[in-house]
Coordinates of C-alpha atoms and ligand atoms in Angstrom, one line a residue:
X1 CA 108.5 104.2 55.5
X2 CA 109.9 104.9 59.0
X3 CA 112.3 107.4 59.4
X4 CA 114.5 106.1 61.9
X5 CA 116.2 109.6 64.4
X6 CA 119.2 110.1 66.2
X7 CA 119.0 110.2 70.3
X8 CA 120.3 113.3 71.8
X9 CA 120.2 115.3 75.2
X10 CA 117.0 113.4 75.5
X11 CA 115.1 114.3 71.7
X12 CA 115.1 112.0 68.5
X13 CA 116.5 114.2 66.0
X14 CA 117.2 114.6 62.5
X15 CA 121.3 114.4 61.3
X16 CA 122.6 118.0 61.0
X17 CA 123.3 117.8 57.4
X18 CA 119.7 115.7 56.1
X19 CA 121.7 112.6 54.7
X20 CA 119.9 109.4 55.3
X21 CA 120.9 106.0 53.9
X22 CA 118.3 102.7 53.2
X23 CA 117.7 100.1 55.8
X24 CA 116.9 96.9 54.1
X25 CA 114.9 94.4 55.4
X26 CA 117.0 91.2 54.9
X27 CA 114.1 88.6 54.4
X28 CA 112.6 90.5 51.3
X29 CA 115.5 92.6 50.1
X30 CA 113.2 95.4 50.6
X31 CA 113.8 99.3 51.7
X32 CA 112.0 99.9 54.5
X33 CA 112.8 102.3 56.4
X34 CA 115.9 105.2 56.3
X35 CA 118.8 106.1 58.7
X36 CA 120.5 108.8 59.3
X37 CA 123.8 109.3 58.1
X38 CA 125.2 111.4 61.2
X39 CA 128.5 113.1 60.9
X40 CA 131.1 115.2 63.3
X41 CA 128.3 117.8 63.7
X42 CA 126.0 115.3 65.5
X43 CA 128.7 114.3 67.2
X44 CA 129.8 117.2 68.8
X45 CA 126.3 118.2 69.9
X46 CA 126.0 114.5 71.5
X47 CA 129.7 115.2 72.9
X48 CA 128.0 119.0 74.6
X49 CA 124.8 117.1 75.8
X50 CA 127.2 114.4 77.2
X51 CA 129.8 116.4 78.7
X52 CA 126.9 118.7 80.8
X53 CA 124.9 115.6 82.1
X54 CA 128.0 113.7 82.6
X55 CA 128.5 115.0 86.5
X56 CA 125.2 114.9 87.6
X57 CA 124.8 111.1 87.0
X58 CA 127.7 110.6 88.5
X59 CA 126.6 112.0 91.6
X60 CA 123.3 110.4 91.6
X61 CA 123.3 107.8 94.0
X62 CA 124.4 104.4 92.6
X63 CA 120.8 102.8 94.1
X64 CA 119.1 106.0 92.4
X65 CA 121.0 105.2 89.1
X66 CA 120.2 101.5 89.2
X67 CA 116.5 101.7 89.7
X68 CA 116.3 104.1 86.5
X69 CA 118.2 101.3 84.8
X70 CA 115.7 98.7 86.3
X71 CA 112.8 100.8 84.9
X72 CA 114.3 100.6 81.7
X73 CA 114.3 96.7 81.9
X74 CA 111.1 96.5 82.5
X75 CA 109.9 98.5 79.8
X76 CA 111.9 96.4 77.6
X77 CA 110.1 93.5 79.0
X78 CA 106.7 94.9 78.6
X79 CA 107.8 95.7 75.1
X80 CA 109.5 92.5 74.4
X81 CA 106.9 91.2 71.5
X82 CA 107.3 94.6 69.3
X83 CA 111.3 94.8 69.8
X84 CA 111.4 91.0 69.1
X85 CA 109.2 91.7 65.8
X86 CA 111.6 95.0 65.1
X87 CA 114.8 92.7 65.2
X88 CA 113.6 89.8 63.3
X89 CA 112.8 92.3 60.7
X90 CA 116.1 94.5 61.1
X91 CA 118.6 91.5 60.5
X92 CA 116.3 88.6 59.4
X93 CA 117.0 86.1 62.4
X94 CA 113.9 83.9 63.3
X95 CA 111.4 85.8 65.1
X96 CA 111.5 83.0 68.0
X97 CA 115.3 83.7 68.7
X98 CA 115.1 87.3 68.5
X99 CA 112.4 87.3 71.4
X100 CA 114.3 84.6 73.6
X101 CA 118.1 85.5 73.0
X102 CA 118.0 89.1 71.9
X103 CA 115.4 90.7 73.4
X104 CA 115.6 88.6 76.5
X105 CA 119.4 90.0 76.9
X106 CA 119.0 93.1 76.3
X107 CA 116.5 93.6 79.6
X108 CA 118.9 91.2 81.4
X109 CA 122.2 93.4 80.8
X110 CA 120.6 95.9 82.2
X111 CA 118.9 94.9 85.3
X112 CA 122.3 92.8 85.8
X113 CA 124.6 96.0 85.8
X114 CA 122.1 97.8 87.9
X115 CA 122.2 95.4 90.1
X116 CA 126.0 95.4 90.1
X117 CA 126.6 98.4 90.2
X118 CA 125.0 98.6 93.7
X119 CA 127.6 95.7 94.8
X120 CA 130.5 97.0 93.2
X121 CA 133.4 97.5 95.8
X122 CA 136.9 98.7 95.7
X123 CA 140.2 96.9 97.4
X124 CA 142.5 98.4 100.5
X125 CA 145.6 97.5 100.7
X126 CA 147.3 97.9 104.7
X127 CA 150.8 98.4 105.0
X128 CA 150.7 97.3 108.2
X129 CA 151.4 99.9 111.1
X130 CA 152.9 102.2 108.3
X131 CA 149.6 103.6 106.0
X132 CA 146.5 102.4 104.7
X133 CA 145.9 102.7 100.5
X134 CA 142.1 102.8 99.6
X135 CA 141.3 102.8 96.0
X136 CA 138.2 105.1 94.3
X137 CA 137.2 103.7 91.3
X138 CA 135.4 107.1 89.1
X139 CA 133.1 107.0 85.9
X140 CA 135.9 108.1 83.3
X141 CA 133.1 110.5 81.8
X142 CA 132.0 110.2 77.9
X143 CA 132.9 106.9 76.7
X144 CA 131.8 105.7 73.0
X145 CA 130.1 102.1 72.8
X146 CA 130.1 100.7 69.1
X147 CA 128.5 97.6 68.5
X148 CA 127.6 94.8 65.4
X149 CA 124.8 93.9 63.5
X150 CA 124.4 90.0 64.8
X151 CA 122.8 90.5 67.8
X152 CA 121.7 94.3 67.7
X153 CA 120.3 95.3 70.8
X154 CA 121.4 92.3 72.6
X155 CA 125.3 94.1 72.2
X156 CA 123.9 97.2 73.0
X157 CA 122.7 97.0 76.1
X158 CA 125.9 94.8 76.6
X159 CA 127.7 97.7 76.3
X160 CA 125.6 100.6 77.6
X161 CA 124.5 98.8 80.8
X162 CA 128.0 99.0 82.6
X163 CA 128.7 102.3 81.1
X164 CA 126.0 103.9 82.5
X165 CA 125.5 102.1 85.8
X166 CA 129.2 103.3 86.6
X167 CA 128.0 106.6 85.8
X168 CA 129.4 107.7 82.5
X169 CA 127.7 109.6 79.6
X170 CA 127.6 107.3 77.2
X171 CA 127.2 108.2 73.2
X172 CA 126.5 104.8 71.2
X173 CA 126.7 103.9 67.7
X174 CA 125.0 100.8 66.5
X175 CA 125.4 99.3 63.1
X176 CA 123.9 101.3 60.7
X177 CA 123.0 97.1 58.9
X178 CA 120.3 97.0 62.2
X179 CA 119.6 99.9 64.0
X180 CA 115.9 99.9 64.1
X181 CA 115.8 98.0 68.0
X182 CA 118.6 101.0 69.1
X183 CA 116.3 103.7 67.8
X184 CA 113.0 102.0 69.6
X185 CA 115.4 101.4 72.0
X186 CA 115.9 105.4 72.6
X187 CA 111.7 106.2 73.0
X188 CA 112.3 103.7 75.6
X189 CA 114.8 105.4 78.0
X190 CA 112.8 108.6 77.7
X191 CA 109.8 106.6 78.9
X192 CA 112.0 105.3 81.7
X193 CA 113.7 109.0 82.7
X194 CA 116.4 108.3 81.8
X195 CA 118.2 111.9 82.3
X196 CA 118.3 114.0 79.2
X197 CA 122.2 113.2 77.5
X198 CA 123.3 111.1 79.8
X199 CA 122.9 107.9 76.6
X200 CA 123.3 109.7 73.3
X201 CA 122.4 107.6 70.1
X202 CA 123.8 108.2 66.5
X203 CA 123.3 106.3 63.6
X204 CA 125.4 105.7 60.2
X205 CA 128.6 104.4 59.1
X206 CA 131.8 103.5 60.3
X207 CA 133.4 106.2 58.0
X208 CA 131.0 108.5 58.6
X209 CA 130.4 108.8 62.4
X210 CA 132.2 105.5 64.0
X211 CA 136.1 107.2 62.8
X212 CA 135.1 110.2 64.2
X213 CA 133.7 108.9 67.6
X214 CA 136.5 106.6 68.2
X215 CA 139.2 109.7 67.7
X216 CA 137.2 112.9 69.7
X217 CA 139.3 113.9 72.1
X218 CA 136.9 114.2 75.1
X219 CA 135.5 110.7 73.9
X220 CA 138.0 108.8 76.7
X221 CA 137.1 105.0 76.6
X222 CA 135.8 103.4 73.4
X223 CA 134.0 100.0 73.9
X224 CA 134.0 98.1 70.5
X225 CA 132.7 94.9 69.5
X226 CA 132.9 93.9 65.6
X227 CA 135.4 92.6 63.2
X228 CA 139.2 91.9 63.6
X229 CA 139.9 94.6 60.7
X230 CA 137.4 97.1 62.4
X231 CA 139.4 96.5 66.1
X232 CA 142.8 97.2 64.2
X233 CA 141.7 100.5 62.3
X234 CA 140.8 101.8 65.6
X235 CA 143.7 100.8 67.4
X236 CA 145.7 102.3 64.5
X237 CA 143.6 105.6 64.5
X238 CA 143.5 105.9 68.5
X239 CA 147.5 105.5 68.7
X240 CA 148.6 108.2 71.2
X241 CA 145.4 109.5 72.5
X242 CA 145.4 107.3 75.6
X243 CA 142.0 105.9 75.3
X244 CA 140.9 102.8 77.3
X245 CA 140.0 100.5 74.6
X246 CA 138.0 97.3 75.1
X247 CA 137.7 95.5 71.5
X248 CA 135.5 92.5 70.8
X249 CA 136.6 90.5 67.6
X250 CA 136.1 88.0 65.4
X251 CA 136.6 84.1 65.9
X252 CA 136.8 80.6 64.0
X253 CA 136.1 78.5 67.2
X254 CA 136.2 74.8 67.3
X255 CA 134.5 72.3 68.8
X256 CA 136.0 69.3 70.2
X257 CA 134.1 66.0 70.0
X258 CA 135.4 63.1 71.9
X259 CA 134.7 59.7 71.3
X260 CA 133.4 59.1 74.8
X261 CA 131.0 62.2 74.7
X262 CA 127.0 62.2 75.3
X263 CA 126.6 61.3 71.8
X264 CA 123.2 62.7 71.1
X265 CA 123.2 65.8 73.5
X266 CA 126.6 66.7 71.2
X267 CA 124.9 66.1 68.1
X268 CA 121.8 68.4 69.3
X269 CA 124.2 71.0 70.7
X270 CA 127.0 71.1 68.1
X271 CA 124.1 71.7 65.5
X272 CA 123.1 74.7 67.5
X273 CA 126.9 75.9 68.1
X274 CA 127.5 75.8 64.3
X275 CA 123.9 77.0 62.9
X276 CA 122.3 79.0 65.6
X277 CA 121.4 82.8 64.0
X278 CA 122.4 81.4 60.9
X279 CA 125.9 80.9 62.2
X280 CA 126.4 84.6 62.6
X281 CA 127.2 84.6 66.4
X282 CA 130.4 85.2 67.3
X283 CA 131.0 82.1 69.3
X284 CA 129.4 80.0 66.8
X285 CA 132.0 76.8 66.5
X286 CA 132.9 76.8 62.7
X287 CA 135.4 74.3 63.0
X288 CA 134.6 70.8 64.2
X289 CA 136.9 68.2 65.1
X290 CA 135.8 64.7 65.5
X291 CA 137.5 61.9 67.2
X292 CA 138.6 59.2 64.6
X293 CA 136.7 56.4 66.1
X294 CA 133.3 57.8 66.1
X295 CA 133.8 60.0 62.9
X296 CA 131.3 58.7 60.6
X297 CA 129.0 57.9 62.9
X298 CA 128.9 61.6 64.1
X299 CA 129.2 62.5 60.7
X300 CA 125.9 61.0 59.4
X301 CA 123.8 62.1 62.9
X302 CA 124.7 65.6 62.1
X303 CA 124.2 66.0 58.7
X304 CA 120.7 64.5 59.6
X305 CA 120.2 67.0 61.9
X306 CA 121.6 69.4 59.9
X307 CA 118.7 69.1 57.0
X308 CA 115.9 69.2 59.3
X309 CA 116.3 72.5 60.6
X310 CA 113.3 75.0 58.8
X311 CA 114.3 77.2 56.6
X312 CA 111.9 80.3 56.2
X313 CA 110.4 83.6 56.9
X314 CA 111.5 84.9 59.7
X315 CA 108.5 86.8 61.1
X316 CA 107.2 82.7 61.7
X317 CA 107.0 81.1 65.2
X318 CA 108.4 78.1 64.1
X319 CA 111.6 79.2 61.6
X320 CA 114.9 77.9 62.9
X321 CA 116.8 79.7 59.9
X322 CA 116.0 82.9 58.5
X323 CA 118.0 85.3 56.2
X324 CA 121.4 86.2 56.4
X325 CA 121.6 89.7 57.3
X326 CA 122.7 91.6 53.6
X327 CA 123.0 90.8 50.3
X328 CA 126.7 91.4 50.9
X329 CA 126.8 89.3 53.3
X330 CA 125.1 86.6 51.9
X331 CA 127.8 86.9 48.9
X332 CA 130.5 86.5 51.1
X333 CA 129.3 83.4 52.7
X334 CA 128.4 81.5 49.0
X335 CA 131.9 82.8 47.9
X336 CA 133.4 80.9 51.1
X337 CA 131.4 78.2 49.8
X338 CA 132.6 77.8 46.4
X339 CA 136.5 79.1 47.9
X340 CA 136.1 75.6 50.2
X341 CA 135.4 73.4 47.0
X342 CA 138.3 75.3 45.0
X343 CA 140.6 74.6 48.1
X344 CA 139.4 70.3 47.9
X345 CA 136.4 70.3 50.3
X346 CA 133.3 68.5 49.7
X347 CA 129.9 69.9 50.3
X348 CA 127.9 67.2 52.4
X349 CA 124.6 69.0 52.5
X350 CA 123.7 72.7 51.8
X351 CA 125.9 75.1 49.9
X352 CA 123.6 76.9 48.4
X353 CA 121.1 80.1 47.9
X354 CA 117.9 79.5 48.8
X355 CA 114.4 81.0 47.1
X356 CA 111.3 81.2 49.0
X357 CA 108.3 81.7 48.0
X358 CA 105.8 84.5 48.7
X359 CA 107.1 87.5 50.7
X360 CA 110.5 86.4 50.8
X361 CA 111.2 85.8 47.7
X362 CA 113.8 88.1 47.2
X363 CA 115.5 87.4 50.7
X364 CA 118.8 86.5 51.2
X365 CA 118.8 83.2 52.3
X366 CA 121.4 80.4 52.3
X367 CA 121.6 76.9 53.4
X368 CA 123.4 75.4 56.5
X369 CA 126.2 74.1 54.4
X370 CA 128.6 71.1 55.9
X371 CA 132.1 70.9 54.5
X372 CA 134.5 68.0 54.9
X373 CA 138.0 67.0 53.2
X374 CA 140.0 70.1 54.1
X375 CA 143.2 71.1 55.7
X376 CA 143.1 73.1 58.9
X377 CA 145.8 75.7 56.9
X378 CA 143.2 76.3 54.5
X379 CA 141.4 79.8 53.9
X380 CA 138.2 77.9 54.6
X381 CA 139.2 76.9 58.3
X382 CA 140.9 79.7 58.9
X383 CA 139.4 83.3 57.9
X384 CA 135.8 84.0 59.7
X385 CA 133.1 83.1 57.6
X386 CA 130.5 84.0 59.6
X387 CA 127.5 82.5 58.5
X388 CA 126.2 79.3 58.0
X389 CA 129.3 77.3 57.3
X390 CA 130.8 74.9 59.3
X391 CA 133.6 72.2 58.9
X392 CA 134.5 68.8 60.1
X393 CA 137.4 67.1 60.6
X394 CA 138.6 63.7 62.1
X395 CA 141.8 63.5 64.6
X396 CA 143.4 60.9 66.5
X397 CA 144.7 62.1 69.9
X398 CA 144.0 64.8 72.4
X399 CA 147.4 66.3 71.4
X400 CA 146.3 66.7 67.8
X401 CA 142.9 67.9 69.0
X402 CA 144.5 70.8 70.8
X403 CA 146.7 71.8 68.2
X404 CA 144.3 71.8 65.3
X405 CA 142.2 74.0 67.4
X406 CA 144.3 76.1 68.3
X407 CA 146.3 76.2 64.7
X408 CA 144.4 79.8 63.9
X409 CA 145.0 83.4 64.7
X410 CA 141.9 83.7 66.4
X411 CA 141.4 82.8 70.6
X412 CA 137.3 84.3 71.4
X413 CA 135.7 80.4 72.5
X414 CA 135.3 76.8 71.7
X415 CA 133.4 73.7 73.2
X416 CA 134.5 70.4 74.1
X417 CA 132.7 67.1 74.5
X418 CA 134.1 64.6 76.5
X419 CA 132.9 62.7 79.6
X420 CA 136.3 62.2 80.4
X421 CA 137.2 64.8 83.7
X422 CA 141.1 65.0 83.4
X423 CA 141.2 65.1 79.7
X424 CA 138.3 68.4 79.9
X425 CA 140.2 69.9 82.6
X426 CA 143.6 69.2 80.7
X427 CA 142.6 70.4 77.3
X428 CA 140.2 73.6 78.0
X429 CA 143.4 74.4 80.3
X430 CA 145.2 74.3 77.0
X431 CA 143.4 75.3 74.7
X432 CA 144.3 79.4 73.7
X433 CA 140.3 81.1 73.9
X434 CA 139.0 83.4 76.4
X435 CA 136.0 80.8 76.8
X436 CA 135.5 77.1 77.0
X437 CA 132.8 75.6 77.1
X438 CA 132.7 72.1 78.5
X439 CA 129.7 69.5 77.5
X440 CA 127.4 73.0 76.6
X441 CA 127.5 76.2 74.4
X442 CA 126.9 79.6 75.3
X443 CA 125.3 78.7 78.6
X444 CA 126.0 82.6 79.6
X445 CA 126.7 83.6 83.5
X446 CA 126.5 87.6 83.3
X447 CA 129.2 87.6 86.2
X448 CA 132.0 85.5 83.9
X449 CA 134.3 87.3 82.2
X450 CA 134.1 87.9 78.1
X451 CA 136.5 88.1 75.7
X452 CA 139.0 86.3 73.3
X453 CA 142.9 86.2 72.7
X454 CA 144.9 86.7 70.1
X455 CA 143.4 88.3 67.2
X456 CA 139.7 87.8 68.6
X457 CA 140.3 91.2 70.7
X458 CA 142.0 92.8 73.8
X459 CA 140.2 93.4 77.3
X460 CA 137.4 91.7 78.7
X461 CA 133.7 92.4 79.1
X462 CA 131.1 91.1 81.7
X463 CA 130.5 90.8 85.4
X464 CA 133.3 93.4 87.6
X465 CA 135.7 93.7 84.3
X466 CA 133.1 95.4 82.7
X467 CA 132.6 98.1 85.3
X468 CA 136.3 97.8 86.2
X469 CA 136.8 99.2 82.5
X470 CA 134.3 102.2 82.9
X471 CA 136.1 103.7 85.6
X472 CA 139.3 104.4 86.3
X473 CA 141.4 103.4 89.5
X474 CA 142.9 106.0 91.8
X475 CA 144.9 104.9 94.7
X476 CA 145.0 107.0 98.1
X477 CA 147.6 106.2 100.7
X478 CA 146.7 107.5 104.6
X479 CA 150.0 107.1 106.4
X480 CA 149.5 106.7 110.2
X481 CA 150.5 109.2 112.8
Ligands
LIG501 P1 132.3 95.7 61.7 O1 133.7 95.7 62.3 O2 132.2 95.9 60.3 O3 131.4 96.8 62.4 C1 131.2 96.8 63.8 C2 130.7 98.3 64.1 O4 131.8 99.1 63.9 C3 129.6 98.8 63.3 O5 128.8 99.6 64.1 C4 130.3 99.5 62.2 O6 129.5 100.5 61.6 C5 131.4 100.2 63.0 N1 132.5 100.6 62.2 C6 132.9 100.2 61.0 N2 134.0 100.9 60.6 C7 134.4 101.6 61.7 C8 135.5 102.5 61.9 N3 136.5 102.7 61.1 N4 135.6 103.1 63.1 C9 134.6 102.9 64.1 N5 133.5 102.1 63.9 C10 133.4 101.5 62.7 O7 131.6 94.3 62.2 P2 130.2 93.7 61.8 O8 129.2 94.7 62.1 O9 130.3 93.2 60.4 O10 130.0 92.5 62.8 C11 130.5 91.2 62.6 C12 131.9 91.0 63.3 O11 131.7 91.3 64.7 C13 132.4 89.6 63.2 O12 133.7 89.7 62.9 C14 132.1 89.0 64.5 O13 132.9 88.0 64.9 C15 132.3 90.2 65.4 N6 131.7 90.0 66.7 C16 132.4 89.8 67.8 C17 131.9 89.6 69.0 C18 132.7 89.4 70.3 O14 132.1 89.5 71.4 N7 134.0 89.2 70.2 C19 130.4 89.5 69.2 C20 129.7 89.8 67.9 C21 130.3 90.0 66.7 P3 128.6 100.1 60.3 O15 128.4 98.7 60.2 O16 127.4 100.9 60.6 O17 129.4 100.7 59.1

């Protein structure tokens, strides 16, 4: 059984106080390896070993900090077939996704925020003959990065990448439901150099080590990406410390299918948008709204598609499904299940645990379930399910398209399909999400900014916000003569 260990001032430790808690793998609903359960001791020695190496990577060069990052990328690379293995384990996504989604992100963010880093430049502002105001833009010094179990390392790096390249000490929890890629993660960074504490590492629970990061005084900036409940707690807990927060919530997205779309690309990518990672993505559009006119025709191509994707074990090249990531979580999802059929909704295919045979016979799999016949006030369309759940509903004008879309408390993305150039333009314009995607889905430019309205979180990620939020701004004014 692997012993998973915390990454501190450069060493893989034990916790302080010897607790450890079971990783299971998803697929088999076996125990297989144990994490720690760190506490405020491991967090103040991560907040010493941060704090000391905090300066000196600031004042390493930003070319001498990126091409440590860059090392680190590569390694990832050269390492891409064991980490891909490592997460397809950890949360039970097909083995095939892990390696091209996951795995290829998490080398991307970080050669893309090296890179950036080295670009990054700061306004002037002239007052014409009276001064000249310059801005600096600083590391702030230890920021916390908390990230979610959907896309492990994936978020991560997401998060560490800017945080680091803008030359912060970073110390990083990842969910304690998949933290085997972060701890493979932290040999990894020693291999590359990175300095010793400059990326600290502890595992375990919210309550357990997540609270107390979030509310450490010389923890200035917390980075969070999870659930809508999770973002509130820590805004509720953080009230009057003055922390930069960036929070990254949940969603219900739609999808908006026009009669006059690409009729088979939508099907292909609509299937994808609603069933990719077993629907646990956060952008995965949940809610599908179908123009009235080519409603049952869209209907039937879908639910066709729907049955055909493979269902199995996720170490397999060619599983397109694989286990939801806890027997929790898997509870949740059927109860949302049998919650849509209590609230009127009809099942049109899936809806239901599935056994496999062999290795994975205790997983914690469930089909990709279709729902139609519901209101759009409904629990069903409007609390996030997150799994492998989708709905569809007809409408009748663009008008009624926008509002049903927008008729939840969520705003992270959507897609709409239309060949139609003012009605795209017209509804994405309208349409309350920090992303729309326009005839595609999660077609990702690392430059574009990330992050969702309303209850689906506060600040943005990605490109210049991203290093924008890991320092902080200070304006100097020269007045002439
Ligand atoms: P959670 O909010 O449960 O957990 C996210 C992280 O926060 C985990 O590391 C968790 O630890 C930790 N945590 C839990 N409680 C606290 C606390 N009180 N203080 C500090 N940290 C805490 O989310 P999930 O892991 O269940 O992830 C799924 C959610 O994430 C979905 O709602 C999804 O939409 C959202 N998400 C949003 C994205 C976005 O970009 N907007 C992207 C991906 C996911 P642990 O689990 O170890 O207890």
């Amino acid at each position: 059984m692997q012993i998973i260990k915390n990454y501190v001032n450069g060493q893989l430790l034990d916790p302080f106080a010897g607790q450890y808690i079971d990783n299971v793998e998803p697929a088999t609903g076996q125990v297989y390896s144990k994490i720690p359960n760190s506490d405020e001791h491991d967090l103040e020695q991560a907040v010493v070993a941060a704090e000391h190496a905090q300066k000196g990577w600031a004042n390493t060069s930003n070319e001498k900090r990126a091409a440590i990052l860059c090392r680190l990328a590569d390694i990832i690379d050269a390492n891409a077939d064991m980490l891909a293995e490592a997460e397809a384990i950890d949360n039970g996504k097909p083995i095939t996704l892990a390696k091209n989604v996951d795995i290829y992100r998490a080398s991307a963010n970080i050669r893309f925020f090296a890179q950036a880093i080295t670009q990054f430049s700061s306004e002037s502002h002239a007052m014409e003959v009276v001064a000249i105001n310059y801005t600096l833009r600083d590391p702030i010094g230890v920021v916390g990065c908390i990230s979610p179990w959907n896309l492990p390392l994936y978020l991560f790096t997401w998060k560490i990448a800017p945080a680091l390249a803008s030359g912060n000490a970073v110390i990083a929890k990842p969910s304690e439901i998949t933290p085997m890629t972060a701890f493979l993660f932290s040999k990894l960074c020693v291999e590359a150099g990175l300095p010793d504490g400059v990326l600290n590492i502890l595992h375990g629970t919210g309550p357990s080590i997540g609270g107390p990061l979030t509310t450490h005084p010389k923890i200035k900036a917390i980075s969070f990406t999870g659930g809508t409940a999770t973002g509130a707690q820590i805004t509720k807990v953080t009230a009057g410390m003055f922390k930069k927060l960036s929070l990254e919530l949940g969603g219900k997205n739609p999808t908006l299918v026009f009669a006059d779309c690409d009729f088979e690309d939508t099907v292909n990518n609509v299937v994808r948008a609603a069933f990719s990672n077993q629907g646990q993505i956060c952008l995965c559009g949940s809610r599908i709204y179908i123009e009235r006119p080519i409603y049952d025709k869209f209907k039937q191509a879908f639910i066709e598609q729907v049955k055909q994707i493979k269902i199995g074990d996720p170490l397999e090249a060619d599983t397109q499904h694989g286990a939801l990531v806890s027997k929790a979580h898997m509870e949740k999802v059927l109860s949302y299940i049998e919650l849509a059929q209590e609230e009127g909704g009809t099942v049109l295919t899936g809806g239901n645990q599935v056994t496999l045979e062999g290795r994975c016979e205790n997983g914690f799999f469930v089909e990709p379930t279709v729902i139609e016949g519901l209101t759009n006030h409904c629990r069903t369309n409007q609390e996030e399910i997150f799994g492998p759940v989708c709905t569809i509903m007809p409408f009748d004008t663009d008008d009624e398209a926008i509002m049903l879309a927008n008729g939840t408390e969520y705003g992270l993305a959507s897609s709409v399909w239309t060949n139609d150039l003012k009605r795209a333009h017209r509804v994405a314009k309208e349409i309350e999400a920090g992303i729309v995607w326009i005839n595609c889905w999660l077609l990702r430019d690392l430059r574009t900014p990330f992050g969702g309205v309303k209850s689906s979180g506060v600040g943005r990620e990605g490109g210049l916000e991203a290093l924008r939020f890991f320092t902080e701004a200070k304006n100097v004014c020269v007045k002439y003569g």
